[in-house]
PDB file of C-alpha atoms in Angstrom:
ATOM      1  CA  UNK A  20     137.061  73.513  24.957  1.00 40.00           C
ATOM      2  CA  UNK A  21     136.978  77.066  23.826  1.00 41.00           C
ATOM      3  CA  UNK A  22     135.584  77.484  19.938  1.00 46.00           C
ATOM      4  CA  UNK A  23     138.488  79.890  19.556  1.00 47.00           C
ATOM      5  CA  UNK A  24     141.033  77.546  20.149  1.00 58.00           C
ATOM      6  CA  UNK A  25     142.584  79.189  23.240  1.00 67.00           C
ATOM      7  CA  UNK A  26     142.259  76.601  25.496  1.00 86.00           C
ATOM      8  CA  UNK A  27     145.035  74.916  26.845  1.00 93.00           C
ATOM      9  CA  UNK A  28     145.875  71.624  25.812  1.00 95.00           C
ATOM     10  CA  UNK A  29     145.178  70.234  29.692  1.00 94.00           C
ATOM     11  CA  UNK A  30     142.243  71.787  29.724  1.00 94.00           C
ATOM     12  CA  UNK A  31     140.437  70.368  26.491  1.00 94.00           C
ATOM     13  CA  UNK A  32     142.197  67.102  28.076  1.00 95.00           C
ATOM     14  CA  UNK A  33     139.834  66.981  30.820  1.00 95.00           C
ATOM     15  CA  UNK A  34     137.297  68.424  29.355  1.00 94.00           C
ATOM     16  CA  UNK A  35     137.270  65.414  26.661  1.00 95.00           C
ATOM     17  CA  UNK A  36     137.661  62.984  29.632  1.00 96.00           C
ATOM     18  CA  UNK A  37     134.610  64.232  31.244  1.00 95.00           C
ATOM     19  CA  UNK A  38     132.468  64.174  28.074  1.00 95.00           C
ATOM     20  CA  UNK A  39     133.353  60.649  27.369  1.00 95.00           C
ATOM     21  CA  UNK A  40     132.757  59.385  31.077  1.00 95.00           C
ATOM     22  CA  UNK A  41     129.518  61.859  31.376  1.00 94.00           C
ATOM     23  CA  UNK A  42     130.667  63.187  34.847  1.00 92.00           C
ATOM     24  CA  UNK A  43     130.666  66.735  35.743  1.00 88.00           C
ATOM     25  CA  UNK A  44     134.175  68.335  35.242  1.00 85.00           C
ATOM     26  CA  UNK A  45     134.465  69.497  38.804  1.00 87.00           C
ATOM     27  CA  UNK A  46     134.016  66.010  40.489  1.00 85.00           C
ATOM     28  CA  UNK A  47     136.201  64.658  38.189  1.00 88.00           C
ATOM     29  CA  UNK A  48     139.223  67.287  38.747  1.00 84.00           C
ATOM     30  CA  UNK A  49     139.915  66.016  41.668  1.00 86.00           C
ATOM     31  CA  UNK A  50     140.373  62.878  41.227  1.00 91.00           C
ATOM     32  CA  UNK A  51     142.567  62.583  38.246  1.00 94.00           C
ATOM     33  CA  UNK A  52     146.306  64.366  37.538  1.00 95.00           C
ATOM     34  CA  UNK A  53     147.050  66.150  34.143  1.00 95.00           C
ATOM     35  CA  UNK A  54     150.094  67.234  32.923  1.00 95.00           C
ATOM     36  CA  UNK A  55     150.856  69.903  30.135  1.00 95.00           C
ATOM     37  CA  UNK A  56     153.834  70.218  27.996  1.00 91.00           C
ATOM     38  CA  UNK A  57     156.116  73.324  29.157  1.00 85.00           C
ATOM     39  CA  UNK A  58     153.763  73.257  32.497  1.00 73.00           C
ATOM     40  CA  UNK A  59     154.517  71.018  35.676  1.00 53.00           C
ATOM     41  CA  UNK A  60     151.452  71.640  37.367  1.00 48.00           C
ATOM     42  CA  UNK A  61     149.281  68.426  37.852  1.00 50.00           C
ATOM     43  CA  UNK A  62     146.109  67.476  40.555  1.00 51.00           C
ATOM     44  CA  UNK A  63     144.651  64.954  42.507  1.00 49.00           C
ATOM     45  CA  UNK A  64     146.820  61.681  42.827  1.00 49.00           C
ATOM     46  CA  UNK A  65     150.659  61.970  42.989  1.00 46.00           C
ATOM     47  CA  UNK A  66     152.080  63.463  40.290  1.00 46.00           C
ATOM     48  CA  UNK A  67     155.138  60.831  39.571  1.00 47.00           C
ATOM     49  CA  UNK A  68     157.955  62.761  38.255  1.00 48.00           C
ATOM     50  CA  UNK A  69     158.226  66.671  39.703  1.00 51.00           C
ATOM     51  CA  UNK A  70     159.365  67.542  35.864  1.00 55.00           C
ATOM     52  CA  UNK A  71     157.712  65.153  33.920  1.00 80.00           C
ATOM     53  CA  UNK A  72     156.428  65.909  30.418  1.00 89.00           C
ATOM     54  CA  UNK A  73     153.386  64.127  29.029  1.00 92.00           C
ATOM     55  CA  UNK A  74     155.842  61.918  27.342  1.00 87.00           C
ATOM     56  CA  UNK A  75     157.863  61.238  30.337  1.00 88.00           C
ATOM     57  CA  UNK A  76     155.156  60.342  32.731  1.00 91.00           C
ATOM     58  CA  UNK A  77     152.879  58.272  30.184  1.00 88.00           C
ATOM     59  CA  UNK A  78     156.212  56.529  30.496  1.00 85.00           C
ATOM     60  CA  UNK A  79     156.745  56.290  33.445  1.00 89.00           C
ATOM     61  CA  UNK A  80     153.315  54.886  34.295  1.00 88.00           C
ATOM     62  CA  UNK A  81     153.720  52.290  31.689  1.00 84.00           C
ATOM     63  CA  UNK A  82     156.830  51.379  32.879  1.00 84.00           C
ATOM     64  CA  UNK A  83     155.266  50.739  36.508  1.00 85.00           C
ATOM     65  CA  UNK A  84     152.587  48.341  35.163  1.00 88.00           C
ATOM     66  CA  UNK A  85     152.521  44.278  35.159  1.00 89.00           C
ATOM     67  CA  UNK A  86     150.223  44.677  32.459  1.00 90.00           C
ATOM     68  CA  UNK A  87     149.136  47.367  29.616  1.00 91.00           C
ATOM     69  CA  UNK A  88     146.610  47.972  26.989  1.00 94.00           C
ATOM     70  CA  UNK A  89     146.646  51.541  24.561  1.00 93.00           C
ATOM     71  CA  UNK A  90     145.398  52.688  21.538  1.00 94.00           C
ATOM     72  CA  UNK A  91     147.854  55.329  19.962  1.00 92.00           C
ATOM     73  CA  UNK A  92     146.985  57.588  17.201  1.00 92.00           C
ATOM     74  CA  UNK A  93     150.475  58.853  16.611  1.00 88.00           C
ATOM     75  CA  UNK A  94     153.971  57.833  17.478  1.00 77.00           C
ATOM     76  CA  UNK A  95     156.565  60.831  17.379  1.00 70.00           C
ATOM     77  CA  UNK A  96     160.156  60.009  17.846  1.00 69.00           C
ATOM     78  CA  UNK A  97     160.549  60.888  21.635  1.00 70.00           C
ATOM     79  CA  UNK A  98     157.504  59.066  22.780  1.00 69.00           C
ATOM     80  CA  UNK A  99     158.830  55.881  21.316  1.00 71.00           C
ATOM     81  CA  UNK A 100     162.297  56.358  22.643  1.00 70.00           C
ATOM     82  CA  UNK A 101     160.806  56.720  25.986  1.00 70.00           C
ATOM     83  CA  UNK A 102     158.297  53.490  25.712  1.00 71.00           C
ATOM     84  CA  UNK A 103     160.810  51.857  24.497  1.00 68.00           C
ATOM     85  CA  UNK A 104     163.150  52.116  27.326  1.00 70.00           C
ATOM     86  CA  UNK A 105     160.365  51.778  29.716  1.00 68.00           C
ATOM     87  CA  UNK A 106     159.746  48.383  28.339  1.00 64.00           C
ATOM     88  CA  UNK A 107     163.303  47.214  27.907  1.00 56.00           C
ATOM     89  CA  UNK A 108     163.471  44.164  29.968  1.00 49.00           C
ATOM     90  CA  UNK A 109     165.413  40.870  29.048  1.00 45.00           C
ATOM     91  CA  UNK A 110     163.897  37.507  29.890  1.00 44.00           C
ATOM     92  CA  UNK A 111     165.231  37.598  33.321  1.00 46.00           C
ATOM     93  CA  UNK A 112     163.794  40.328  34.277  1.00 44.00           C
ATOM     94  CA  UNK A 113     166.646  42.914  33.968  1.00 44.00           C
ATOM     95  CA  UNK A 114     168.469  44.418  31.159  1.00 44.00           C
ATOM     96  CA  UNK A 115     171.250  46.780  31.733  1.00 39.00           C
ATOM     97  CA  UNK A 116     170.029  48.416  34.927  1.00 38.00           C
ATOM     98  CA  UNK A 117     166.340  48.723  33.414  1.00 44.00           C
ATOM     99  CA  UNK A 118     163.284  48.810  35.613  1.00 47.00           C
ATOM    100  CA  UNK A 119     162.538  45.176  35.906  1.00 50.00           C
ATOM    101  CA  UNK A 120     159.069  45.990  37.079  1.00 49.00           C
ATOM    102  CA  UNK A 121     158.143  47.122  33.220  1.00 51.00           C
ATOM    103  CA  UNK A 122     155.292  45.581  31.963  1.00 54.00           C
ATOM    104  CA  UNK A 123     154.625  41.997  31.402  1.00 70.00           C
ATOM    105  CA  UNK A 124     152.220  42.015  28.972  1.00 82.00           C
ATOM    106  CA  UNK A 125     151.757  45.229  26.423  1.00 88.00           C
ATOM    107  CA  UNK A 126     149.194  44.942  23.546  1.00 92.00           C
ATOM    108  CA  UNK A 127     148.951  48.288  22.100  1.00 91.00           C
ATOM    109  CA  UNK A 128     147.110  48.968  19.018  1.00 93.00           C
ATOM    110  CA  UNK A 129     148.248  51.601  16.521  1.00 92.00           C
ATOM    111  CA  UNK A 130     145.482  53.897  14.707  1.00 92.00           C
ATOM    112  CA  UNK A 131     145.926  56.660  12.170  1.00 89.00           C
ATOM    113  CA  UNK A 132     149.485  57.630  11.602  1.00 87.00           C
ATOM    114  CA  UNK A 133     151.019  55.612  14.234  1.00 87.00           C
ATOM    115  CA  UNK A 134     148.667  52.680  12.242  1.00 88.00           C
ATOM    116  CA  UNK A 135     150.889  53.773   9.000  1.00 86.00           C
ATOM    117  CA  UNK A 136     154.215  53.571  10.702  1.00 82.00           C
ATOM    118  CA  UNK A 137     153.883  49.693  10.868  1.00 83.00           C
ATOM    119  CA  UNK A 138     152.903  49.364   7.330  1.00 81.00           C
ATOM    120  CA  UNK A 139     155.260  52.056   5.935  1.00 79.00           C
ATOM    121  CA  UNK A 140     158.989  51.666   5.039  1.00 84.00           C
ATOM    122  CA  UNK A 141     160.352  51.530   8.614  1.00 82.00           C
ATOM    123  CA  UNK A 142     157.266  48.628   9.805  1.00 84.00           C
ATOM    124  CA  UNK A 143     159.382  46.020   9.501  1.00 87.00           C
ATOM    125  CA  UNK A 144     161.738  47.698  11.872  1.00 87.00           C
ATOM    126  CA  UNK A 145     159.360  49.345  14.017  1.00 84.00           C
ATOM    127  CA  UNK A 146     157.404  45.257  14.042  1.00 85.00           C
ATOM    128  CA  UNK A 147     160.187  43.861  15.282  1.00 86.00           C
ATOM    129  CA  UNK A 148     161.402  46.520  18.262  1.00 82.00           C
ATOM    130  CA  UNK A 149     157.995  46.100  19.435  1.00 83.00           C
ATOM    131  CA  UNK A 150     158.352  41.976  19.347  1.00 83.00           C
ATOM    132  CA  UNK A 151     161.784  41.968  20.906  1.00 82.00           C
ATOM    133  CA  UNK A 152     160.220  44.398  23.983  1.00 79.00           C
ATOM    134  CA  UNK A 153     157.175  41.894  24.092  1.00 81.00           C
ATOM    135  CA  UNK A 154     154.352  43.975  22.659  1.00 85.00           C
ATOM    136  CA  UNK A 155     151.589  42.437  21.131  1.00 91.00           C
ATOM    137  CA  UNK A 156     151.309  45.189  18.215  1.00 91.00           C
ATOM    138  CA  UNK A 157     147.900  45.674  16.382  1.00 94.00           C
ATOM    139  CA  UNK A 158     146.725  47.637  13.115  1.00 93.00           C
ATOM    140  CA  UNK A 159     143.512  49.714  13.346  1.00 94.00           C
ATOM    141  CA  UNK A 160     142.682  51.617   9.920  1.00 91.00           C
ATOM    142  CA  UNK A 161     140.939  54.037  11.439  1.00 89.00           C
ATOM    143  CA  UNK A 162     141.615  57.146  13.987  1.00 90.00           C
ATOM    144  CA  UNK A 163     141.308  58.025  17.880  1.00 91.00           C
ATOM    145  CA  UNK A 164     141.307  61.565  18.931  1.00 89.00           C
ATOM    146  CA  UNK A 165     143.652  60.936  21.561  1.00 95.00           C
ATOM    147  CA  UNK A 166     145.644  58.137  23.216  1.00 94.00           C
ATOM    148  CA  UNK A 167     144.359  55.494  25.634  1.00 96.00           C
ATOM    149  CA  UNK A 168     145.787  53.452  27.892  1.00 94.00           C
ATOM    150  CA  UNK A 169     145.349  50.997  30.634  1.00 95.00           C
ATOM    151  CA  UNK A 170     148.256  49.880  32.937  1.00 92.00           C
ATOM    152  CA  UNK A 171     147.014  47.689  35.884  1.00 91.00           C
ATOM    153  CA  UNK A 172     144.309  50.048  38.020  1.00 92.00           C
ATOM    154  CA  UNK A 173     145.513  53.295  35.894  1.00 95.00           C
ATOM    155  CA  UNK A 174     144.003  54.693  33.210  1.00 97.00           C
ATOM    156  CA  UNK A 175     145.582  57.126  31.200  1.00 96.00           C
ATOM    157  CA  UNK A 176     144.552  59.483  28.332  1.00 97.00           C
ATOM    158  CA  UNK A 177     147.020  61.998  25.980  1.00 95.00           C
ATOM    159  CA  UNK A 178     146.300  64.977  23.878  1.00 95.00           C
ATOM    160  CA  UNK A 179     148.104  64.392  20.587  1.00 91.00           C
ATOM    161  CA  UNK A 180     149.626  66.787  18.656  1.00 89.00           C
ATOM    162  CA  UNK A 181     151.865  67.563  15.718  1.00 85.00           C
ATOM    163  CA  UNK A 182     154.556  68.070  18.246  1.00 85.00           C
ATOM    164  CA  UNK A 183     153.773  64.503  20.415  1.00 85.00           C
ATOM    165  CA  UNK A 184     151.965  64.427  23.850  1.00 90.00           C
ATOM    166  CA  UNK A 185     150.626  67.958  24.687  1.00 94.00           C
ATOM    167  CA  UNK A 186     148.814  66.813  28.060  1.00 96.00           C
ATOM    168  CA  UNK A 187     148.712  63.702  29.372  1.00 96.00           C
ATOM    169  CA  UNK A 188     145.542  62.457  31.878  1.00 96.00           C
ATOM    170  CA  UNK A 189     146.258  60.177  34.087  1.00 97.00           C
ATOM    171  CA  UNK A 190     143.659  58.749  37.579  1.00 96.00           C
ATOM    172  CA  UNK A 191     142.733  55.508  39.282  1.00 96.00           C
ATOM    173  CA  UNK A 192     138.797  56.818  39.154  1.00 95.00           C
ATOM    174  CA  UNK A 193     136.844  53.850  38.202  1.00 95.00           C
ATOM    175  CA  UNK A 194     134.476  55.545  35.740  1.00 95.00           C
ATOM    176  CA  UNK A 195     137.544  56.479  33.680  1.00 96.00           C
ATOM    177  CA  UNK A 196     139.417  53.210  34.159  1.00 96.00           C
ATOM    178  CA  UNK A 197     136.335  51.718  33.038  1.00 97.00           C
ATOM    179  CA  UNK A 198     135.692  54.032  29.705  1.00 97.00           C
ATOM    180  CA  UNK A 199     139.826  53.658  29.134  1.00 97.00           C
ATOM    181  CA  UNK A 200     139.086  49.854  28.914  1.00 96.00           C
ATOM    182  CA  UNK A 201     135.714  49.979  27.053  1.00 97.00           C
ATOM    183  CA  UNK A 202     137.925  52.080  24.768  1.00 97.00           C
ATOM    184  CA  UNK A 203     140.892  49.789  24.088  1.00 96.00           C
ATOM    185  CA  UNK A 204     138.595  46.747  23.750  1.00 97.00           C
ATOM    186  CA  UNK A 205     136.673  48.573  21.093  1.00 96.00           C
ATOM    187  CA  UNK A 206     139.956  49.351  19.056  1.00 96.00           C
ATOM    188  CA  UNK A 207     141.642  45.822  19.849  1.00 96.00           C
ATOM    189  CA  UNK A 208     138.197  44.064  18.250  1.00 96.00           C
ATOM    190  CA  UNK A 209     138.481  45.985  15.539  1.00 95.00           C
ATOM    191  CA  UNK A 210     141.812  45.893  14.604  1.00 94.00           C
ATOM    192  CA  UNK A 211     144.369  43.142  12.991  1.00 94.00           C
ATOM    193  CA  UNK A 212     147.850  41.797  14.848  1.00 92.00           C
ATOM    194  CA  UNK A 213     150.154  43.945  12.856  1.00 88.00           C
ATOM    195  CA  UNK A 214     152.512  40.706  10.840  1.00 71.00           C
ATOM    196  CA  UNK A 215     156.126  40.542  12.171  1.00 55.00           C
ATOM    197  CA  UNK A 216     159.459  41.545  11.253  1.00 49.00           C
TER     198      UNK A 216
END
């Protein structure tokens, strides 16, 4: 990360990643895949969608998972209209031609603003969309710098900003999958199972 703010958002992404892991930036490259808003480059495992945007492929990878775990900071519009239908599954399994493979358990806890959104005027709402889809929601008071998750043997990580997802990290590299769980255990102990509808 550059201290005059010119670095992109991918590359503070990884740089972040490798700072909280303590491995060495170039191992790491290759063994994790990062895309950037308005970019479609990504590296090192298969890059899921040629198009994707961070919110479309954190998406996507959720959608692919039995189970999930996350810690999000902030919850813009798009990303929860694209969670949402990645986790829109009826109790047989299917639901209007969606993915029935979408995740069969999803705790996710909510931090900072995202943490407001279930107490605010719309958390009713909000509390019981994320019941109906099966997510376990939890409050945190306090903040993460970026989002976490954990969906089966992937970890991912996004760069939040005022716009949504900027970059999103994603690799099956141990070290990180184990860091991206540490993570989301630390949040989930600390936080409270956010009261329903």
């Amino acid at each position: 990360m550059s201290d005059d703010g010119s670095a992109s958002p991918a590359a503070v992404l990884r740089s972040v990643v490798a700072r909280a892991v303590d491995a060495d930036l170039g191992e790491l490259d290759g063994r994790i895949a990062v895309v950037e808003r308005g970019s479609q480059s990504t590296r090192g495992e298969a890059a899921g969608s040629d198009s994707a945007t961070p919110a479309e492929r954190l998406a996507e990878l959720l959608g692919e998972a039995d189970s999930v775990v996350a810690v999000v900071p902030r919850l813009d519009a798009d990303l929860a209209r694209r969670i949402n239908a990645s986790l829109k599954v009826g109790d047989d399994g299917t639901d209007g031609g969606t993915d029935p493979s979408a995740p069969r358990s999803a705790r996710v806890v909510f931090t900072g603003s995202a943490a407001d959104r279930l107490s605010g005027a719309t958390g009713p709402v909000v509390r019981r969309a994320l019941a109906d889809r099966g997510v376990d929601a939890y409050r945190h008071d306090g903040e993460s710098p970026v989002a976490v998750a954990l969906g089966d043997d992937r970890a991912a990580v996004g760069l939040i900003d005022d716009a949504g997802v900027a970059a999103l990290l994603w690799t099956r590299d141990p070290t990180v999958r184990e860091w991206a769980a540490a993570t989301c255990r630390r949040y989930l102990d600390a936080a409270e199972p956010a009261s329903g509808g």
